[in-house]
Amino acid sequence: MAAEEKKGRRTRLDDIAARCGVSISTVSRALAGEKGVRPEIRKLVLETASAVSYALPASVAGKKVMLVASGAAMIDYVRNQFTLYVLEGLNARAAALGIELAMRPIADKGDEARVVAEMRDDPSFGGMLILTVDEEEMLAAAADLGKPVVLVNSDDPYMRLSSVTPCNRSAAFIAAERLIKAGHQRILFMLRPGRRTIERRLEGWRDALQHHGLTADADLVLEVDDWLPELGAEAVTRLVREKGLTFTAILTAGDSLANGAVRGLQAMGYAVPQDISVMGIDDLPQSAFLNPPLSTVHIPMRELGATALDLLRDMMLGLAAPRRRVELACHLVERGSVAAVNRVHVAKEDR
């Protein structure tokens, strides 16, 4: 059989049997959770089936998974669609695995208590996914549920809960290093603080500067109150009018702020990237249509959802211990908003 045919062929029971060195009937009984299969053989079969993305075992098929989404995730869903793509990946994977997802939005502590109680008391729920939640009380309650829980786009500092995130720190490192290699030494970092995932991006910016012998000065960190592009534009405009142009490039913790930074600079008469380079992180689809198209770091948003559900499935099968923190690799997307530094920068306070 040609390599292309093997790649496209769906894995069958006899493939798993061959890998494990057991009969097809043993594989079938192990996947179905039937009696008469030694524990070590059952574990081997389940691990092999998981590794090759075989169809969901009957012992998990039909189980419901509760998807808990924070208010921040829902606001993001409306504003810049990061959450939308995470949910797309999740829903597609759930459909492929035959898992029913039940959405539970939470806006306050009362909502948190209700979803935890429902999860604990309803035996039809086999596991829980928690999307974009950092609050310690919710994480602690989830850790005490006695059912599998995976955090999506967040992490648990105490590692009581498994999690799936982008590698936020390396994403920002990659972006900052791209600017440094273009000759930029004064790189402004713009963010909305508050979430651990965003703090990791700030750390990645610092890592890159320090790695190249540059100083991560406090005046190069610009905080905004929200991710809206207009707030990014206002913040950049205010900073330049008050302190002048003290940087040659801007790296933002999200594409929406990069969009705002470009708008603000252009409104003051600066050209991007000829006067100032701008780099984002996320690679939202709309970023390719900005003027100029935004250079950014691609975050695998759909894969976040799919990978989180795969991990939760493994936990429901007893295959994913101890707790783990999964970080997905990100990569640079070169477009038109970054150029080599122009070493003769003239302040344009009158613009």
Short mmCIF file of N, CA and C in Angstrom, two decimals, residues 157-279:
data_model
loop_
_atom_site.label_atom_id
_atom_site.label_comp_id
_atom_site.label_asym_id
_atom_site.label_seq_id
_atom_site.Cartn_x
_atom_site.Cartn_y
_atom_site.Cartn_z
N PRO A 157 -1.84 27.89 38.90
CA PRO A 157 -0.49 28.04 39.42
C PRO A 157 -0.08 26.95 40.39
N TYR A 158 -1.05 26.26 41.00
CA TYR A 158 -0.75 25.18 41.93
C TYR A 158 -0.75 23.81 41.26
N MET A 159 -1.06 23.76 39.97
CA MET A 159 -1.06 22.51 39.20
C MET A 159 -2.02 21.47 39.79
N ARG A 160 -3.12 21.91 40.38
CA ARG A 160 -4.15 20.97 40.80
C ARG A 160 -4.96 20.51 39.61
N LEU A 161 -5.00 21.35 38.56
CA LEU A 161 -5.81 21.09 37.38
C LEU A 161 -4.93 21.08 36.14
N SER A 162 -5.21 20.20 35.23
CA SER A 162 -4.52 20.20 33.94
C SER A 162 -5.01 21.37 33.10
N SER A 163 -4.20 21.78 32.14
CA SER A 163 -4.56 22.95 31.34
C SER A 163 -3.95 22.86 29.96
N VAL A 164 -4.58 23.60 29.02
CA VAL A 164 -4.07 23.73 27.66
C VAL A 164 -4.07 25.22 27.31
N THR A 165 -2.91 25.72 26.94
CA THR A 165 -2.77 27.12 26.54
C THR A 165 -1.82 27.21 25.35
N PRO A 166 -1.80 28.36 24.67
CA PRO A 166 -0.67 28.60 23.77
C PRO A 166 0.59 28.79 24.60
N CYS A 167 1.74 28.64 23.99
CA CYS A 167 2.98 28.97 24.70
C CYS A 167 3.15 30.49 24.63
N ASN A 168 2.43 31.18 25.51
CA ASN A 168 2.36 32.64 25.45
C ASN A 168 3.72 33.30 25.63
N ARG A 169 4.54 32.74 26.50
CA ARG A 169 5.84 33.34 26.75
C ARG A 169 6.73 33.26 25.52
N SER A 170 6.76 32.10 24.87
CA SER A 170 7.60 31.99 23.68
C SER A 170 7.01 32.77 22.51
N ALA A 171 5.67 32.90 22.46
CA ALA A 171 5.05 33.69 21.40
C ALA A 171 5.55 35.14 21.44
N ALA A 172 5.56 35.72 22.64
CA ALA A 172 6.05 37.09 22.77
C ALA A 172 7.55 37.18 22.54
N PHE A 173 8.27 36.15 22.96
CA PHE A 173 9.72 36.13 22.72
C PHE A 173 10.00 36.14 21.22
N ILE A 174 9.29 35.31 20.47
CA ILE A 174 9.47 35.25 19.02
C ILE A 174 9.20 36.60 18.39
N ALA A 175 8.11 37.24 18.82
CA ALA A 175 7.73 38.53 18.24
C ALA A 175 8.77 39.60 18.55
N ALA A 176 9.18 39.68 19.84
CA ALA A 176 10.15 40.69 20.23
C ALA A 176 11.50 40.46 19.54
N GLU A 177 11.90 39.21 19.43
CA GLU A 177 13.18 38.93 18.78
C GLU A 177 13.15 39.31 17.30
N ARG A 178 12.00 39.14 16.65
CA ARG A 178 11.89 39.58 15.26
C ARG A 178 12.16 41.08 15.14
N LEU A 179 11.63 41.85 16.07
CA LEU A 179 11.84 43.30 16.06
C LEU A 179 13.29 43.64 16.38
N ILE A 180 13.87 42.92 17.33
CA ILE A 180 15.27 43.17 17.70
C ILE A 180 16.19 42.89 16.53
N LYS A 181 15.93 41.80 15.81
CA LYS A 181 16.77 41.47 14.67
C LYS A 181 16.62 42.47 13.53
N ALA A 182 15.53 43.23 13.54
CA ALA A 182 15.34 44.30 12.56
C ALA A 182 16.02 45.59 13.02
N GLY A 183 16.70 45.53 14.16
CA GLY A 183 17.46 46.68 14.64
C GLY A 183 16.79 47.48 15.74
N HIS A 184 15.61 47.09 16.17
CA HIS A 184 14.88 47.84 17.20
C HIS A 184 15.41 47.49 18.59
N GLN A 185 15.67 48.52 19.38
CA GLN A 185 16.13 48.33 20.75
C GLN A 185 15.14 48.89 21.77
N ARG A 186 14.40 49.88 21.38
CA ARG A 186 13.37 50.46 22.25
C ARG A 186 12.02 49.97 21.72
N ILE A 187 11.52 48.91 22.35
CA ILE A 187 10.29 48.27 21.89
C ILE A 187 9.23 48.43 22.98
N LEU A 188 8.20 49.18 22.66
CA LEU A 188 7.10 49.39 23.59
C LEU A 188 6.22 48.13 23.64
N PHE A 189 5.83 47.73 24.85
CA PHE A 189 4.93 46.57 24.99
C PHE A 189 3.60 47.07 25.54
N MET A 190 2.53 46.82 24.79
CA MET A 190 1.19 47.28 25.19
C MET A 190 0.33 46.09 25.56
N LEU A 191 -0.37 46.19 26.68
CA LEU A 191 -1.20 45.07 27.14
C LEU A 191 -2.33 45.56 28.00
N ARG A 192 -3.33 44.71 28.13
CA ARG A 192 -4.31 44.87 29.20
C ARG A 192 -3.92 43.88 30.29
N PRO A 193 -3.49 44.33 31.45
CA PRO A 193 -3.02 43.41 32.50
C PRO A 193 -4.19 42.70 33.18
N GLY A 194 -3.86 41.67 33.95
CA GLY A 194 -4.87 41.03 34.77
C GLY A 194 -4.88 39.52 34.66
N ARG A 195 -4.69 38.97 33.45
CA ARG A 195 -4.73 37.53 33.28
C ARG A 195 -3.33 36.94 33.27
N ARG A 196 -3.19 35.72 33.80
CA ARG A 196 -1.88 35.07 33.83
C ARG A 196 -1.35 34.82 32.43
N THR A 197 -2.24 34.47 31.49
CA THR A 197 -1.79 34.22 30.13
C THR A 197 -1.13 35.46 29.53
N ILE A 198 -1.66 36.63 29.85
CA ILE A 198 -1.09 37.87 29.32
C ILE A 198 0.20 38.22 30.05
N GLU A 199 0.27 37.90 31.32
CA GLU A 199 1.53 38.11 32.05
C GLU A 199 2.66 37.28 31.43
N ARG A 200 2.33 36.08 30.95
CA ARG A 200 3.34 35.26 30.28
C ARG A 200 3.86 35.96 29.02
N ARG A 201 3.01 36.68 28.33
CA ARG A 201 3.45 37.41 27.14
C ARG A 201 4.36 38.58 27.52
N LEU A 202 4.04 39.25 28.61
CA LEU A 202 4.92 40.30 29.10
C LEU A 202 6.28 39.72 29.46
N GLU A 203 6.28 38.56 30.10
CA GLU A 203 7.55 37.91 30.45
C GLU A 203 8.36 37.54 29.21
N GLY A 204 7.68 37.11 28.15
CA GLY A 204 8.38 36.76 26.92
C GLY A 204 9.05 37.97 26.28
N TRP A 205 8.38 39.11 26.31
CA TRP A 205 8.98 40.37 25.83
C TRP A 205 10.25 40.70 26.63
N ARG A 206 10.14 40.58 27.96
CA ARG A 206 11.32 40.84 28.81
C ARG A 206 12.44 39.85 28.51
N ASP A 207 12.08 38.58 28.36
CA ASP A 207 13.08 37.55 28.06
C ASP A 207 13.90 37.91 26.83
N ALA A 208 13.21 38.33 25.77
CA ALA A 208 13.88 38.62 24.50
C ALA A 208 14.83 39.81 24.65
N LEU A 209 14.36 40.85 25.32
CA LEU A 209 15.22 42.02 25.51
C LEU A 209 16.47 41.64 26.31
N GLN A 210 16.26 40.94 27.41
CA GLN A 210 17.39 40.57 28.26
C GLN A 210 18.33 39.60 27.55
N HIS A 211 17.78 38.70 26.75
CA HIS A 211 18.60 37.75 26.00
C HIS A 211 19.54 38.47 25.04
N HIS A 212 19.10 39.61 24.54
CA HIS A 212 19.91 40.36 23.58
C HIS A 212 20.63 41.55 24.24
N GLY A 213 20.70 41.54 25.57
CA GLY A 213 21.45 42.58 26.28
C GLY A 213 20.78 43.93 26.32
N LEU A 214 19.46 43.96 26.15
CA LEU A 214 18.71 45.21 26.19
C LEU A 214 17.96 45.31 27.51
N THR A 215 17.59 46.51 27.87
CA THR A 215 16.93 46.75 29.15
C THR A 215 15.43 46.87 28.95
N ALA A 216 14.69 46.12 29.74
CA ALA A 216 13.22 46.18 29.70
C ALA A 216 12.75 47.28 30.65
N ASP A 217 12.92 48.51 30.22
CA ASP A 217 12.59 49.66 31.07
C ASP A 217 11.09 49.70 31.37
N ALA A 218 10.77 50.17 32.58
CA ALA A 218 9.36 50.25 32.99
C ALA A 218 8.58 51.20 32.09
N ASP A 219 9.23 52.24 31.57
CA ASP A 219 8.51 53.19 30.73
C ASP A 219 8.21 52.63 29.34
N LEU A 220 8.64 51.42 29.07
CA LEU A 220 8.32 50.77 27.80
C LEU A 220 7.12 49.83 27.92
N VAL A 221 6.46 49.81 29.07
CA VAL A 221 5.26 49.01 29.26
C VAL A 221 4.06 49.96 29.32
N LEU A 222 3.13 49.77 28.41
CA LEU A 222 1.96 50.65 28.32
C LEU A 222 0.71 49.80 28.58
N GLU A 223 0.03 50.11 29.68
CA GLU A 223 -1.17 49.36 30.05
C GLU A 223 -2.42 50.10 29.57
N VAL A 224 -3.41 49.31 29.13
CA VAL A 224 -4.70 49.87 28.74
C VAL A 224 -5.79 49.17 29.53
N ASP A 225 -6.98 49.79 29.55
CA ASP A 225 -8.07 49.27 30.37
C ASP A 225 -8.86 48.16 29.70
N ASP A 226 -8.73 48.04 28.38
CA ASP A 226 -9.48 47.01 27.67
C ASP A 226 -8.79 46.73 26.34
N TRP A 227 -9.29 45.69 25.63
CA TRP A 227 -8.65 45.26 24.39
C TRP A 227 -9.18 45.99 23.17
N LEU A 228 -10.05 46.96 23.34
CA LEU A 228 -10.65 47.66 22.21
C LEU A 228 -9.59 48.44 21.43
N PRO A 229 -9.60 48.37 20.09
CA PRO A 229 -8.61 49.10 19.29
C PRO A 229 -8.60 50.60 19.58
N GLU A 230 -9.78 51.19 19.80
CA GLU A 230 -9.81 52.63 20.05
C GLU A 230 -9.09 53.01 21.33
N LEU A 231 -9.11 52.13 22.33
CA LEU A 231 -8.38 52.42 23.56
C LEU A 231 -6.87 52.29 23.33
N GLY A 232 -6.47 51.35 22.48
CA GLY A 232 -5.06 51.25 22.11
C GLY A 232 -4.59 52.50 21.38
N ALA A 233 -5.42 53.00 20.48
CA ALA A 233 -5.09 54.21 19.74
C ALA A 233 -4.96 55.40 20.68
N GLU A 234 -5.90 55.53 21.60
CA GLU A 234 -5.86 56.64 22.56
C GLU A 234 -4.62 56.58 23.44
N ALA A 235 -4.26 55.38 23.89
CA ALA A 235 -3.11 55.22 24.78
C ALA A 235 -1.81 55.60 24.08
N VAL A 236 -1.64 55.16 22.83
CA VAL A 236 -0.42 55.49 22.08
C VAL A 236 -0.36 56.99 21.81
N THR A 237 -1.49 57.56 21.40
CA THR A 237 -1.53 59.00 21.10
C THR A 237 -1.16 59.82 22.34
N ARG A 238 -1.74 59.45 23.48
CA ARG A 238 -1.47 60.18 24.72
C ARG A 238 0.00 60.06 25.11
N LEU A 239 0.55 58.86 25.00
CA LEU A 239 1.95 58.64 25.38
C LEU A 239 2.89 59.48 24.52
N VAL A 240 2.68 59.48 23.22
CA VAL A 240 3.58 60.21 22.32
C VAL A 240 3.45 61.71 22.53
N ARG A 241 2.24 62.21 22.76
CA ARG A 241 2.05 63.64 22.98
C ARG A 241 2.68 64.10 24.29
N GLU A 242 2.67 63.21 25.30
CA GLU A 242 3.21 63.60 26.60
C GLU A 242 4.73 63.43 26.69
N LYS A 243 5.26 62.37 26.06
CA LYS A 243 6.67 62.04 26.26
C LYS A 243 7.48 62.02 24.97
N GLY A 244 6.83 62.23 23.83
CA GLY A 244 7.54 62.15 22.57
C GLY A 244 7.70 60.71 22.11
N LEU A 245 8.37 60.55 21.01
CA LEU A 245 8.56 59.23 20.43
C LEU A 245 9.82 58.61 21.02
N THR A 246 9.65 57.81 22.07
CA THR A 246 10.78 57.23 22.80
C THR A 246 11.03 55.77 22.43
N PHE A 247 10.39 55.29 21.38
CA PHE A 247 10.51 53.90 20.96
C PHE A 247 10.49 53.86 19.44
N THR A 248 10.97 52.76 18.88
CA THR A 248 10.96 52.60 17.42
C THR A 248 10.03 51.49 16.97
N ALA A 249 9.50 50.74 17.91
CA ALA A 249 8.59 49.65 17.58
C ALA A 249 7.62 49.42 18.72
N ILE A 250 6.47 48.85 18.38
CA ILE A 250 5.45 48.49 19.38
C ILE A 250 5.12 47.01 19.21
N LEU A 251 5.15 46.28 20.31
CA LEU A 251 4.66 44.91 20.36
C LEU A 251 3.45 44.91 21.29
N THR A 252 2.35 44.37 20.83
CA THR A 252 1.15 44.34 21.67
C THR A 252 0.82 42.91 22.07
N ALA A 253 0.15 42.76 23.21
CA ALA A 253 -0.21 41.43 23.71
C ALA A 253 -1.38 40.82 22.97
N GLY A 254 -1.98 41.57 22.03
CA GLY A 254 -3.08 41.06 21.22
C GLY A 254 -3.21 41.88 19.95
N ASP A 255 -3.71 41.26 18.91
CA ASP A 255 -3.84 41.94 17.62
C ASP A 255 -4.76 43.15 17.68
N SER A 256 -5.80 43.10 18.51
CA SER A 256 -6.73 44.23 18.57
C SER A 256 -6.03 45.50 19.03
N LEU A 257 -5.11 45.38 19.98
CA LEU A 257 -4.35 46.55 20.43
C LEU A 257 -3.36 47.00 19.37
N ALA A 258 -2.80 46.06 18.62
CA ALA A 258 -1.91 46.42 17.53
C ALA A 258 -2.66 47.22 16.48
N ASN A 259 -3.87 46.79 16.18
CA ASN A 259 -4.74 47.52 15.26
C ASN A 259 -4.91 48.95 15.75
N GLY A 260 -5.20 49.12 17.03
CA GLY A 260 -5.36 50.46 17.60
C GLY A 260 -4.08 51.27 17.55
N ALA A 261 -2.94 50.62 17.82
CA ALA A 261 -1.67 51.33 17.79
C ALA A 261 -1.39 51.87 16.39
N VAL A 262 -1.66 51.07 15.37
CA VAL A 262 -1.46 51.53 13.99
C VAL A 262 -2.35 52.73 13.70
N ARG A 263 -3.60 52.66 14.11
CA ARG A 263 -4.53 53.77 13.89
C ARG A 263 -4.04 55.04 14.56
N GLY A 264 -3.63 54.90 15.82
CA GLY A 264 -3.18 56.08 16.57
C GLY A 264 -1.95 56.72 15.95
N LEU A 265 -0.98 55.90 15.57
CA LEU A 265 0.24 56.43 14.94
C LEU A 265 -0.08 57.11 13.62
N GLN A 266 -0.91 56.49 12.81
CA GLN A 266 -1.24 57.07 11.52
C GLN A 266 -2.00 58.38 11.67
N ALA A 267 -2.87 58.45 12.68
CA ALA A 267 -3.61 59.69 12.91
C ALA A 267 -2.68 60.84 13.30
N MET A 268 -1.52 60.51 13.91
CA MET A 268 -0.55 61.55 14.28
C MET A 268 0.41 61.86 13.14
N GLY A 269 0.27 61.16 12.04
CA GLY A 269 1.12 61.43 10.89
C GLY A 269 2.32 60.52 10.74
N TYR A 270 2.42 59.50 11.56
CA TYR A 270 3.52 58.55 11.45
C TYR A 270 3.16 57.45 10.46
N ALA A 271 4.14 56.98 9.74
CA ALA A 271 3.93 55.89 8.79
C ALA A 271 4.36 54.58 9.43
N VAL A 272 3.54 53.56 9.23
CA VAL A 272 3.84 52.20 9.70
C VAL A 272 4.06 51.33 8.47
N PRO A 273 5.25 50.73 8.33
CA PRO A 273 6.34 50.58 9.31
C PRO A 273 7.51 51.53 9.10
N GLN A 274 7.39 52.50 8.19
CA GLN A 274 8.55 53.34 7.87
C GLN A 274 9.06 54.12 9.07
N ASP A 275 8.14 54.67 9.88
CA ASP A 275 8.54 55.40 11.08
C ASP A 275 8.55 54.51 12.32
N ILE A 276 7.50 53.72 12.45
CA ILE A 276 7.35 52.86 13.63
C ILE A 276 6.88 51.49 13.16
N SER A 277 7.53 50.43 13.64
CA SER A 277 7.07 49.07 13.36
C SER A 277 6.06 48.64 14.42
N VAL A 278 5.11 47.83 14.01
CA VAL A 278 4.08 47.34 14.93
C VAL A 278 3.93 45.83 14.73
N MET A 279 3.91 45.11 15.83
CA MET A 279 3.77 43.64 15.81
C MET A 279 2.69 43.23 16.80
#
